mmCIF file of C-alpha atoms in Angstrom:
data_model
loop_
_atom_site.group_PDB
_atom_site.id
_atom_site.type_symbol
_atom_site.label_atom_id
_atom_site.label_comp_id
_atom_site.label_asym_id
_atom_site.label_seq_id
_atom_site.Cartn_x
_atom_site.Cartn_y
_atom_site.Cartn_z
ATOM 1 C CA MET A 1 14.835 -3.515 -11.104
ATOM 2 C CA GLY A 2 12.626 -6.373 -11.708
ATOM 3 C CA ILE A 3 8.895 -6.399 -12.133
ATOM 4 C CA ASP A 4 8.826 -8.193 -8.331
ATOM 5 C CA MET A 5 10.875 -5.837 -7.174
ATOM 6 C CA ILE A 6 8.677 -3.068 -8.213
ATOM 7 C CA ILE A 7 5.316 -4.849 -6.825
ATOM 8 C CA PHE A 8 7.222 -5.185 -3.419
ATOM 9 C CA THR A 9 8.060 -1.503 -3.255
ATOM 10 C CA VAL A 10 4.696 -0.542 -4.165
ATOM 11 C CA LEU A 11 2.856 -3.192 -1.931
ATOM 12 C CA SER A 12 5.170 -2.136 0.949
ATOM 13 C CA ALA A 13 4.641 1.187 0.619
ATOM 14 C CA ILE A 14 0.812 0.936 0.846
ATOM 15 C CA ALA A 15 1.049 -1.211 3.902
ATOM 16 C CA ILE A 16 3.573 1.040 6.055
ATOM 17 C CA ALA A 17 1.436 4.057 4.850
ATOM 18 C CA SER A 18 -2.109 2.565 5.689
ATOM 19 C CA ALA A 19 -0.463 1.197 9.326
ATOM 20 C CA LEU A 20 0.781 4.965 9.724
ATOM 21 C CA GLY A 21 -3.004 5.846 9.134
ATOM 22 C CA VAL A 22 -4.597 3.549 11.747
ATOM 23 C CA ILE A 23 -2.360 4.896 14.494
ATOM 24 C CA LEU A 24 -2.645 8.632 13.365
ATOM 25 C CA SER A 25 -6.152 8.855 12.382
ATOM 26 C CA LYS A 26 -8.693 10.415 14.668
ATOM 27 C CA ASN A 27 -11.473 8.871 13.901
ATOM 28 C CA PRO A 28 -11.716 5.232 14.818
ATOM 29 C CA VAL A 29 -13.523 4.379 11.404
ATOM 30 C CA ASN A 30 -10.825 5.594 9.251
ATOM 31 C CA SER A 31 -8.770 3.372 11.525
ATOM 32 C CA VAL A 32 -10.327 0.543 10.822
ATOM 33 C CA LEU A 33 -10.668 1.409 7.167
ATOM 34 C CA CYS A 34 -7.166 1.903 6.762
ATOM 35 C CA MET A 35 -6.354 -1.248 8.591
ATOM 36 C CA ILE A 36 -8.570 -2.911 5.516
ATOM 37 C CA THR A 37 -5.949 -1.415 2.874
ATOM 38 C CA CYS A 38 -2.966 -2.431 5.385
ATOM 39 C CA PHE A 39 -4.215 -6.065 4.945
ATOM 40 C CA VAL A 40 -5.047 -5.957 1.288
ATOM 41 C CA ALA A 41 -1.750 -4.963 0.899
ATOM 42 C CA ILE A 42 -0.117 -7.638 3.041
ATOM 43 C CA ALA A 43 -2.576 -10.411 0.725
ATOM 44 C CA GLY A 44 -0.648 -9.240 -2.309
ATOM 45 C CA HIS A 45 2.446 -9.929 -0.304
ATOM 46 C CA TYR A 46 1.226 -13.498 0.298
ATOM 47 C CA ILE A 47 0.088 -14.102 -3.415
ATOM 48 C CA MET A 48 3.776 -12.568 -4.320
ATOM 49 C CA LEU A 49 5.354 -15.321 -2.378
ATOM 50 C CA ASN A 50 3.642 -18.187 -3.541
ATOM 51 C CA ALA A 51 1.240 -18.997 -0.649
ATOM 52 C CA GLN A 52 -1.910 -18.747 -2.530
ATOM 53 C CA PHE A 53 -4.340 -20.482 -0.166
ATOM 54 C CA LEU A 54 -2.870 -17.886 2.764
ATOM 55 C CA PHE A 55 -3.716 -15.531 0.359
ATOM 56 C CA VAL A 56 -7.644 -16.591 0.039
ATOM 57 C CA VAL A 57 -7.948 -17.051 3.729
ATOM 58 C CA HIS A 58 -5.981 -14.126 4.900
ATOM 59 C CA LEU A 59 -8.675 -12.143 2.670
ATOM 60 C CA ILE A 60 -11.766 -13.805 3.856
ATOM 61 C CA VAL A 61 -10.767 -13.972 7.327
ATOM 62 C CA TYR A 62 -9.005 -10.813 8.119
ATOM 63 C CA THR A 63 -10.566 -8.580 5.821
ATOM 64 C CA GLY A 64 -13.998 -10.073 5.673
ATOM 65 C CA ALA A 65 -14.399 -11.588 9.308
ATOM 66 C CA ILE A 66 -12.168 -9.485 11.884
ATOM 67 C CA MET A 67 -12.380 -6.229 10.131
ATOM 68 C CA VAL A 68 -16.034 -6.384 9.688
ATOM 69 C CA LEU A 69 -16.579 -7.251 13.441
ATOM 70 C CA PHE A 70 -14.283 -4.123 14.306
ATOM 71 C CA LEU A 71 -16.554 -2.129 12.557
ATOM 72 C CA PHE A 72 -19.393 -3.772 13.501
ATOM 73 C CA VAL A 73 -18.763 -3.159 17.349
ATOM 74 C CA LEU A 74 -17.891 0.545 16.468
ATOM 75 C CA MET A 75 -20.762 1.675 14.659
ATOM 76 C CA MET A 76 -22.701 -0.334 17.237
ATOM 77 C CA MET A 77 -20.919 1.344 20.047
ATOM 78 C CA ASN A 78 -21.592 4.740 18.062
ATOM 79 C CA LEU A 79 -18.104 5.542 18.640
ATOM 80 C CA ASN A 80 -17.107 7.458 15.496
ATOM 81 C CA ALA A 81 -16.427 10.621 17.444
ATOM 82 C CA ASP A 82 -12.913 10.915 18.977
ATOM 83 C CA ILE A 83 -13.343 10.552 22.311
ATOM 84 C CA GLU A 84 -9.730 10.407 23.180
ATOM 85 C CA PRO A 85 -8.871 13.435 25.299
ATOM 86 C CA GLN A 86 -6.076 15.349 24.213
ATOM 87 C CA LYS A 87 -4.026 15.790 27.266
ATOM 88 C CA ARG A 88 -0.906 14.078 28.803
ATOM 89 C CA ASN A 89 1.316 14.225 25.359
ATOM 90 C CA TRP A 90 4.555 13.453 26.562
ATOM 91 C CA LEU A 91 2.926 9.714 26.715
ATOM 92 C CA LYS A 92 2.661 9.622 23.322
ATOM 93 C CA TYR A 93 5.790 11.081 22.303
ATOM 94 C CA ALA A 94 7.219 8.422 24.982
ATOM 95 C CA GLY A 95 5.097 5.976 22.834
ATOM 96 C CA ALA A 96 6.723 7.040 19.448
ATOM 97 C CA ILE A 97 9.989 7.223 21.019
ATOM 98 C CA SER A 98 10.332 3.837 22.561
ATOM 99 C CA GLY A 99 8.812 2.242 19.382
ATOM 100 C CA GLY A 100 11.174 4.319 17.026
ATOM 101 C CA ALA A 101 14.195 2.616 19.420
ATOM 102 C CA LEU A 102 12.718 -0.837 19.244
ATOM 103 C CA LEU A 103 12.801 -0.659 15.446
ATOM 104 C CA LEU A 104 16.471 0.898 15.446
ATOM 105 C CA VAL A 105 17.464 -1.975 17.253
ATOM 106 C CA LEU A 106 16.309 -4.891 15.671
ATOM 107 C CA VAL A 107 16.944 -3.092 11.928
ATOM 108 C CA ALA A 108 20.478 -2.987 13.105
ATOM 109 C CA ALA A 109 20.633 -6.210 14.734
ATOM 110 C CA LEU A 110 19.293 -8.078 11.442
ATOM 111 C CA ARG A 111 20.787 -5.962 8.899
ATOM 112 C CA ASP A 112 23.840 -8.428 8.585
ATOM 113 C CA ALA A 113 21.974 -11.578 9.147
ATOM 114 C CA SER A 114 23.624 -13.950 6.356
ATOM 115 C CA LEU A 115 20.549 -15.436 4.886
ATOM 116 C CA PRO A 116 19.767 -17.367 1.526
ATOM 117 C CA ALA A 117 18.181 -14.913 -0.883
ATOM 118 C CA ILE A 118 14.362 -15.423 -2.147
ATOM 119 C CA GLN A 119 15.024 -16.736 -5.735
ATOM 120 C CA GLY A 120 11.643 -16.272 -7.352
ATOM 121 C CA GLY A 121 10.726 -19.203 -9.713
ATOM 122 C CA GLY A 122 11.555 -22.540 -7.874
ATOM 123 C CA ASN A 123 8.326 -24.559 -6.960
ATOM 124 C CA THR A 124 5.323 -22.640 -6.950
ATOM 125 C CA GLU A 125 3.009 -25.100 -6.049
ATOM 126 C CA ILE A 126 3.919 -25.102 -2.572
ATOM 127 C CA GLY A 127 0.951 -22.894 -1.171
ATOM 128 C CA LEU A 128 -2.015 -24.367 -3.217
ATOM 129 C CA VAL A 129 -4.729 -26.007 -0.931
ATOM 130 C CA GLN A 130 -3.698 -29.886 -2.306
ATOM 131 C CA ASN A 131 -0.581 -29.758 -0.769
ATOM 132 C CA LEU A 132 -1.409 -27.526 2.188
ATOM 133 C CA GLY A 133 -4.246 -29.960 2.923
ATOM 134 C CA LYS A 134 -2.464 -32.870 2.886
ATOM 135 C CA THR A 135 0.494 -31.679 5.364
ATOM 136 C CA LEU A 136 -2.235 -30.215 7.437
ATOM 137 C CA PHE A 137 -4.137 -33.327 7.676
ATOM 138 C CA THR A 138 -1.305 -36.206 8.122
ATOM 139 C CA SER A 139 1.449 -34.308 9.849
ATOM 140 C CA TYR A 140 -1.106 -31.540 11.725
ATOM 141 C CA VAL A 141 -4.262 -33.114 12.307
ATOM 142 C CA VAL A 142 -4.089 -32.890 16.273
ATOM 143 C CA PRO A 143 -3.493 -29.080 16.558
ATOM 144 C CA PHE A 144 -6.261 -29.177 13.675
ATOM 145 C CA GLU A 145 -9.009 -30.815 16.139
ATOM 146 C CA LEU A 146 -7.549 -28.730 18.898
ATOM 147 C CA SER A 147 -7.955 -25.754 17.146
ATOM 148 C CA SER A 148 -11.944 -27.056 16.741
ATOM 149 C CA VAL A 149 -12.063 -26.794 20.890
ATOM 150 C CA LEU A 150 -10.511 -23.729 20.793
ATOM 151 C CA PHE A 151 -13.153 -22.363 18.474
ATOM 152 C CA LEU A 152 -15.618 -23.797 20.469
ATOM 153 C CA SER A 153 -14.467 -22.261 23.749
ATOM 154 C CA ALA A 154 -14.266 -18.986 22.285
ATOM 155 C CA MET A 155 -17.930 -19.052 20.880
ATOM 156 C CA VAL A 156 -19.057 -19.928 24.457
ATOM 157 C CA GLY A 157 -16.781 -17.650 25.969
ATOM 158 C CA ALA A 158 -18.386 -14.856 23.784
ATOM 159 C CA VAL A 159 -21.558 -15.508 24.146
ATOM 160 C CA VAL A 160 -21.505 -16.050 28.011
ATOM 161 C CA ILE A 161 -19.544 -12.568 28.361
ATOM 162 C CA GLY A 162 -21.942 -10.893 26.234
ATOM 163 C CA LYS A 163 -25.192 -11.893 27.261
ATOM 164 C CA LYS A 164 -24.208 -10.242 30.766
ATOM 165 C CA MET B 1 15.520 -10.144 -4.007
ATOM 166 C CA PRO B 2 17.229 -10.391 -0.546
ATOM 167 C CA VAL B 3 15.188 -11.476 2.394
ATOM 168 C CA GLN B 4 16.300 -8.912 4.256
ATOM 169 C CA TYR B 5 13.747 -6.607 2.847
ATOM 170 C CA TYR B 6 11.036 -8.560 4.071
ATOM 171 C CA ILE B 7 12.396 -8.662 7.539
ATOM 172 C CA PHE B 8 12.385 -4.613 7.385
ATOM 173 C CA LEU B 9 9.047 -4.644 6.379
ATOM 174 C CA SER B 10 7.891 -6.859 9.070
ATOM 175 C CA ILE B 11 9.867 -5.003 11.551
ATOM 176 C CA ALA B 12 8.374 -1.563 10.555
ATOM 177 C CA LEU B 13 4.808 -2.842 10.446
ATOM 178 C CA PHE B 14 5.662 -4.328 14.111
ATOM 179 C CA CYS B 15 6.876 -1.452 15.404
ATOM 180 C CA ILE B 16 4.176 0.794 14.010
ATOM 181 C CA GLY B 17 1.750 -1.327 16.105
ATOM 182 C CA ILE B 18 3.903 -1.243 19.470
ATOM 183 C CA MET B 19 3.665 2.850 18.633
ATOM 184 C CA GLY B 20 0.024 2.163 18.323
ATOM 185 C CA VAL B 21 -0.389 0.120 21.864
ATOM 186 C CA LEU B 22 1.769 2.916 23.684
ATOM 187 C CA MET B 23 0.439 5.769 22.111
ATOM 188 C CA ARG B 24 -3.451 5.204 21.518
ATOM 189 C CA ARG B 25 -6.069 5.155 24.705
ATOM 190 C CA ASN B 26 -9.356 3.733 22.789
ATOM 191 C CA ALA B 27 -9.089 -0.401 23.387
ATOM 192 C CA ILE B 28 -10.448 -0.796 20.201
ATOM 193 C CA ILE B 29 -7.374 0.762 18.201
ATOM 194 C CA ILE B 30 -4.838 -0.985 20.758
ATOM 195 C CA PHE B 31 -6.888 -4.364 19.664
ATOM 196 C CA MET B 32 -6.484 -3.533 15.976
ATOM 197 C CA CYS B 33 -2.833 -2.484 16.529
ATOM 198 C CA ILE B 34 -2.174 -5.941 18.053
ATOM 199 C CA GLU B 35 -3.736 -7.985 14.691
ATOM 200 C CA LEU B 36 -1.288 -5.690 12.760
ATOM 201 C CA MET B 37 1.581 -7.006 14.753
ATOM 202 C CA LEU B 38 0.145 -10.587 14.278
ATOM 203 C CA ASN B 39 0.023 -9.738 10.707
ATOM 204 C CA ALA B 40 3.375 -8.646 10.422
ATOM 205 C CA VAL B 41 5.077 -11.792 12.248
ATOM 206 C CA ASN B 42 2.663 -14.000 9.804
ATOM 207 C CA LEU B 43 3.937 -12.159 6.704
ATOM 208 C CA LEU B 44 7.817 -13.111 7.810
ATOM 209 C CA LEU B 45 6.681 -16.432 8.814
ATOM 210 C CA VAL B 46 5.531 -17.008 4.794
ATOM 211 C CA ALA B 47 9.013 -15.140 3.655
ATOM 212 C CA PHE B 48 11.086 -17.379 5.479
ATOM 213 C CA SER B 49 9.109 -19.909 4.322
ATOM 214 C CA LYS B 50 9.650 -19.106 0.630
ATOM 215 C CA MET B 51 13.126 -18.528 1.638
ATOM 216 C CA TRP B 52 13.394 -21.866 2.554
ATOM 217 C CA VAL B 53 11.680 -23.271 -0.415
ATOM 218 C CA ASP B 54 13.538 -21.947 -2.865
ATOM 219 C CA ALA B 55 16.787 -23.303 -0.827
ATOM 220 C CA GLY B 56 15.578 -26.759 -1.508
ATOM 221 C CA ARG B 57 13.995 -27.780 1.313
ATOM 222 C CA ILE B 58 10.724 -28.542 0.430
ATOM 223 C CA ASP B 59 9.089 -29.081 3.960
ATOM 224 C CA ALA B 60 9.352 -25.715 4.812
ATOM 225 C CA ALA B 61 6.063 -25.304 3.316
ATOM 226 C CA SER B 62 4.631 -26.428 6.455
ATOM 227 C CA ALA B 63 5.465 -22.975 7.674
ATOM 228 C CA GLN B 64 1.979 -21.555 5.809
ATOM 229 C CA LEU B 65 0.203 -24.108 8.189
ATOM 230 C CA PHE B 66 1.824 -22.524 11.275
ATOM 231 C CA VAL B 67 0.492 -18.756 9.861
ATOM 232 C CA PHE B 68 -2.888 -20.648 9.242
ATOM 233 C CA PHE B 69 -2.918 -21.923 13.263
ATOM 234 C CA VAL B 70 -1.967 -18.274 14.052
ATOM 235 C CA MET B 71 -4.704 -17.037 11.817
ATOM 236 C CA VAL B 72 -7.496 -19.594 13.862
ATOM 237 C CA VAL B 73 -6.098 -18.391 17.179
ATOM 238 C CA ALA B 74 -6.592 -14.782 16.096
ATOM 239 C CA ALA B 75 -10.113 -15.051 15.066
ATOM 240 C CA ALA B 76 -10.404 -16.693 18.390
ATOM 241 C CA GLU B 77 -9.230 -14.177 20.294
ATOM 242 C CA VAL B 78 -10.771 -10.890 18.457
ATOM 243 C CA SER B 79 -14.209 -12.963 19.236
ATOM 244 C CA VAL B 80 -13.707 -12.774 23.231
ATOM 245 C CA GLY B 81 -11.671 -9.161 23.177
ATOM 246 C CA LEU B 82 -14.827 -7.913 20.700
ATOM 247 C CA ALA B 83 -17.183 -9.404 23.506
ATOM 248 C CA ILE B 84 -14.963 -7.938 26.630
ATOM 249 C CA ILE B 85 -14.981 -4.591 24.955
ATOM 250 C CA VAL B 86 -18.509 -4.538 24.573
ATOM 251 C CA MET B 87 -18.951 -5.402 27.920
ATOM 252 C CA MET B 88 -16.901 -2.970 29.045
ATOM 253 C CA TYR B 89 -18.663 -0.529 27.187
ATOM 254 C CA ARG B 90 -22.249 -1.500 28.845
ATOM 255 C CA ASN B 91 -20.736 -0.964 32.682
ATOM 256 C CA THR B 92 -18.676 2.211 31.954
ATOM 257 C CA HIS B 93 -19.964 3.910 28.633
ATOM 258 C CA SER B 94 -16.380 4.499 27.647
ATOM 259 C CA VAL B 95 -14.085 2.574 25.652
ATOM 260 C CA ASP B 96 -11.197 4.650 27.366
ATOM 261 C CA ILE B 97 -8.583 2.196 28.625
ATOM 262 C CA ASN B 98 -7.831 4.780 31.890
ATOM 263 C CA ILE B 99 -10.923 3.721 33.312
ATOM 264 C CA LEU B 100 -10.170 -0.058 32.715
ATOM 265 C CA SER B 101 -7.118 0.792 34.637
ATOM 266 C CA ARG B 102 -9.189 0.765 37.893
ATOM 267 C CA LEU B 103 -11.022 -2.421 38.023
ATOM 268 C CA LYS B 104 -13.574 -1.444 40.757
ATOM 269 C CA ASN B 105 -16.809 -0.218 39.200
#
């Protein structure tokens, strides 16, 4: 068992355990903190996959901006207490069973897929900012500009919705 | 390392997200589970990108740009969605989605 396999196992265990913590913890603030742990573990996977730029963007955008926004909304609305009524337990069981059934079907369908393996080594520079930036500003410049329009409209929409 | 391990990890994270959406009634938790599903798909895209680059196809690196665009759209979605949740909380003083199911009042 190589060092990459050990790191993969540890990061996967952290990611899955904290993802379960998100959906199982009663306190919403604990859910957000578990989610941050899960995102840090996923960022570790990114760096194992030679996606250095995505590692940084994921840490800054997801754990730095989006999760803090969630935490901010939770604190602002004072939702720390458990607000969910405990009735209708069969709905929870139905959700868990259907999610588990989907897990089973997907694993069974993709278990025997014949795909090339991740060898490690190889070209480790594909995820650097230089290469991705070159591709982004040559082949994908139109989607990039469109995403700026999307951001502008999202900003205006959030302000208009929040002002009412 | 077989790419199947990454596929199984992504499937597990995605299904945990689906379970969260189906089980919880708090709108913010449901929103976070949607983010979890997006991240599972992002991880799988990066793993496939690495797989094809190792197999000798250097242009597969642009899959990482797809992940970048998914992150862009997710950030825009979160800002608007949280604004909607705050507005809903202001009107109904709750974030329970059972109250959202009747859109009147």
